[in-house]
Amino acid sequence: MKVKEEEKYKGKGIRKCKICGTSRGLIRSHNLYICRRCFREVAKSLNFRKYG
Ligand SMILES: [Zn+2]
């Protein structure tokens, strides 16, 4: 059944990485809503530095 796939996205307030679409290891800080993996790529391009 193809409906099965759609049900995955029915959940309210589901957060997904806006780059790769995964919901694992999602970072919501800085209004990014991207996963840790993509965050590394974004951080690189933004020249984002982690202090501490
Ligand atoms: Zn991602």
Short mmCIF file of N, CA and C and ligand atoms in Angstrom, two decimals:
data_model
loop_
_atom_site.label_atom_id
_atom_site.label_comp_id
_atom_site.label_asym_id
_atom_site.label_seq_id
_atom_site.Cartn_x
_atom_site.Cartn_y
_atom_site.Cartn_z
N MET A 1 0.83 -1.21 0.00
CA MET A 1 0.00 0.00 0.00
C MET A 1 0.87 1.27 0.00
N LYS A 2 0.54 2.15 -0.86
CA LYS A 2 1.33 3.38 -0.96
C LYS A 2 1.01 4.37 0.16
N VAL A 3 -0.14 4.14 0.81
CA VAL A 3 -0.57 5.05 1.87
C VAL A 3 0.42 5.05 3.02
N LYS A 4 1.04 3.92 3.21
CA LYS A 4 1.97 3.76 4.32
C LYS A 4 3.01 4.88 4.34
N GLU A 5 3.52 5.17 3.20
CA GLU A 5 4.57 6.19 3.11
C GLU A 5 4.06 7.55 3.57
N GLU A 6 2.83 7.86 3.19
CA GLU A 6 2.27 9.17 3.54
C GLU A 6 2.05 9.31 5.04
N GLU A 7 1.70 8.21 5.66
CA GLU A 7 1.40 8.24 7.09
C GLU A 7 2.59 8.73 7.91
N LYS A 8 3.74 8.50 7.38
CA LYS A 8 4.94 8.91 8.10
C LYS A 8 4.98 10.42 8.30
N TYR A 9 4.38 11.14 7.39
CA TYR A 9 4.45 12.60 7.43
C TYR A 9 3.19 13.23 8.02
N LYS A 10 2.31 12.37 8.52
CA LYS A 10 1.05 12.88 9.06
C LYS A 10 1.23 13.46 10.47
N GLY A 11 2.22 12.94 11.18
CA GLY A 11 2.41 13.33 12.57
C GLY A 11 2.51 14.84 12.74
N LYS A 12 1.86 15.31 13.80
CA LYS A 12 1.87 16.75 14.08
C LYS A 12 3.23 17.17 14.63
N GLY A 13 3.69 18.27 14.18
CA GLY A 13 4.93 18.81 14.72
C GLY A 13 6.14 17.96 14.43
N ILE A 14 6.11 17.23 13.35
CA ILE A 14 7.27 16.41 13.00
C ILE A 14 8.37 17.31 12.45
N ARG A 15 9.53 17.10 12.99
CA ARG A 15 10.65 17.93 12.57
C ARG A 15 11.57 17.13 11.67
N LYS A 16 11.87 17.71 10.58
CA LYS A 16 12.77 17.04 9.65
C LYS A 16 13.85 18.00 9.18
N CYS A 17 14.97 17.43 8.88
CA CYS A 17 16.05 18.22 8.32
C CYS A 17 15.59 18.81 6.99
N LYS A 18 15.71 20.10 6.85
CA LYS A 18 15.22 20.73 5.62
C LYS A 18 16.21 20.55 4.48
N ILE A 19 17.30 19.91 4.77
CA ILE A 19 18.27 19.66 3.70
C ILE A 19 18.15 18.23 3.19
N CYS A 20 18.26 17.27 4.10
CA CYS A 20 18.23 15.88 3.66
C CYS A 20 16.94 15.16 4.06
N GLY A 21 16.15 15.77 4.95
CA GLY A 21 14.84 15.22 5.26
C GLY A 21 14.82 14.21 6.40
N THR A 22 15.95 13.96 7.01
CA THR A 22 15.96 13.01 8.11
C THR A 22 15.48 13.68 9.39
N SER A 23 15.02 12.85 10.32
CA SER A 23 14.57 13.41 11.60
C SER A 23 15.52 12.99 12.72
N ARG A 24 16.61 12.38 12.32
CA ARG A 24 17.56 11.92 13.32
C ARG A 24 18.59 12.99 13.61
N GLY A 25 18.87 13.19 14.91
CA GLY A 25 19.90 14.14 15.31
C GLY A 25 19.62 15.54 14.84
N LEU A 26 18.36 15.92 14.92
CA LEU A 26 17.98 17.22 14.42
C LEU A 26 18.40 18.35 15.36
N ILE A 27 18.88 19.40 14.78
CA ILE A 27 19.25 20.58 15.55
C ILE A 27 18.23 21.67 15.28
N ARG A 28 17.63 22.15 16.37
CA ARG A 28 16.59 23.17 16.20
C ARG A 28 17.08 24.55 16.61
N SER A 29 18.26 24.60 17.16
CA SER A 29 18.78 25.89 17.58
C SER A 29 19.09 26.76 16.37
N HIS A 30 19.09 28.05 16.58
CA HIS A 30 19.37 29.02 15.50
C HIS A 30 18.33 28.94 14.39
N ASN A 31 17.18 28.32 14.69
CA ASN A 31 16.13 28.20 13.67
C ASN A 31 16.61 27.47 12.43
N LEU A 32 17.49 26.53 12.63
CA LEU A 32 18.09 25.85 11.48
C LEU A 32 17.25 24.67 11.01
N TYR A 33 16.81 23.86 11.98
CA TYR A 33 16.05 22.65 11.66
C TYR A 33 16.79 21.78 10.66
N ILE A 34 18.01 21.51 10.96
CA ILE A 34 18.77 20.59 10.13
C ILE A 34 19.44 19.55 11.03
N CYS A 35 19.81 18.44 10.44
CA CYS A 35 20.40 17.39 11.23
C CYS A 35 21.88 17.69 11.48
N ARG A 36 22.43 16.95 12.40
CA ARG A 36 23.82 17.21 12.78
C ARG A 36 24.77 17.07 11.61
N ARG A 37 24.45 16.14 10.76
CA ARG A 37 25.30 15.89 9.60
C ARG A 37 25.32 17.11 8.68
N CYS A 38 24.13 17.60 8.35
CA CYS A 38 24.05 18.75 7.46
C CYS A 38 24.55 19.99 8.18
N PHE A 39 24.38 20.03 9.50
CA PHE A 39 24.84 21.19 10.25
C PHE A 39 26.33 21.41 10.05
N ARG A 40 27.06 20.33 10.00
CA ARG A 40 28.50 20.43 9.80
C ARG A 40 28.82 21.09 8.47
N GLU A 41 28.04 20.72 7.45
CA GLU A 41 28.24 21.30 6.14
C GLU A 41 27.87 22.78 6.14
N VAL A 42 26.75 23.08 6.79
CA VAL A 42 26.29 24.47 6.85
C VAL A 42 27.26 25.31 7.66
N ALA A 43 27.69 24.75 8.77
CA ALA A 43 28.61 25.47 9.64
C ALA A 43 29.88 25.82 8.88
N LYS A 44 30.29 24.92 8.05
CA LYS A 44 31.49 25.16 7.25
C LYS A 44 31.29 26.34 6.31
N SER A 45 30.17 26.32 5.62
CA SER A 45 29.90 27.36 4.64
C SER A 45 29.62 28.70 5.30
N LEU A 46 29.13 28.65 6.56
CA LEU A 46 28.84 29.90 7.27
C LEU A 46 30.06 30.36 8.06
N ASN A 47 31.09 29.52 8.05
CA ASN A 47 32.28 29.79 8.84
C ASN A 47 31.91 29.89 10.32
N PHE A 48 30.97 29.06 10.70
CA PHE A 48 30.48 29.02 12.07
C PHE A 48 31.51 28.37 12.97
N ARG A 49 31.79 29.04 14.06
CA ARG A 49 32.78 28.47 14.97
C ARG A 49 32.16 28.14 16.31
N LYS A 50 32.59 27.04 16.84
CA LYS A 50 32.07 26.60 18.11
C LYS A 50 33.03 27.03 19.21
N TYR A 51 32.54 27.84 20.12
CA TYR A 51 33.40 28.30 21.20
C TYR A 51 33.20 27.44 22.44
N GLY A 52 34.25 27.21 23.14
CA GLY A 52 34.17 26.41 24.35
C GLY A 52 34.62 25.02 24.03
ZN ZN B 1 20.33 16.67 7.10
#
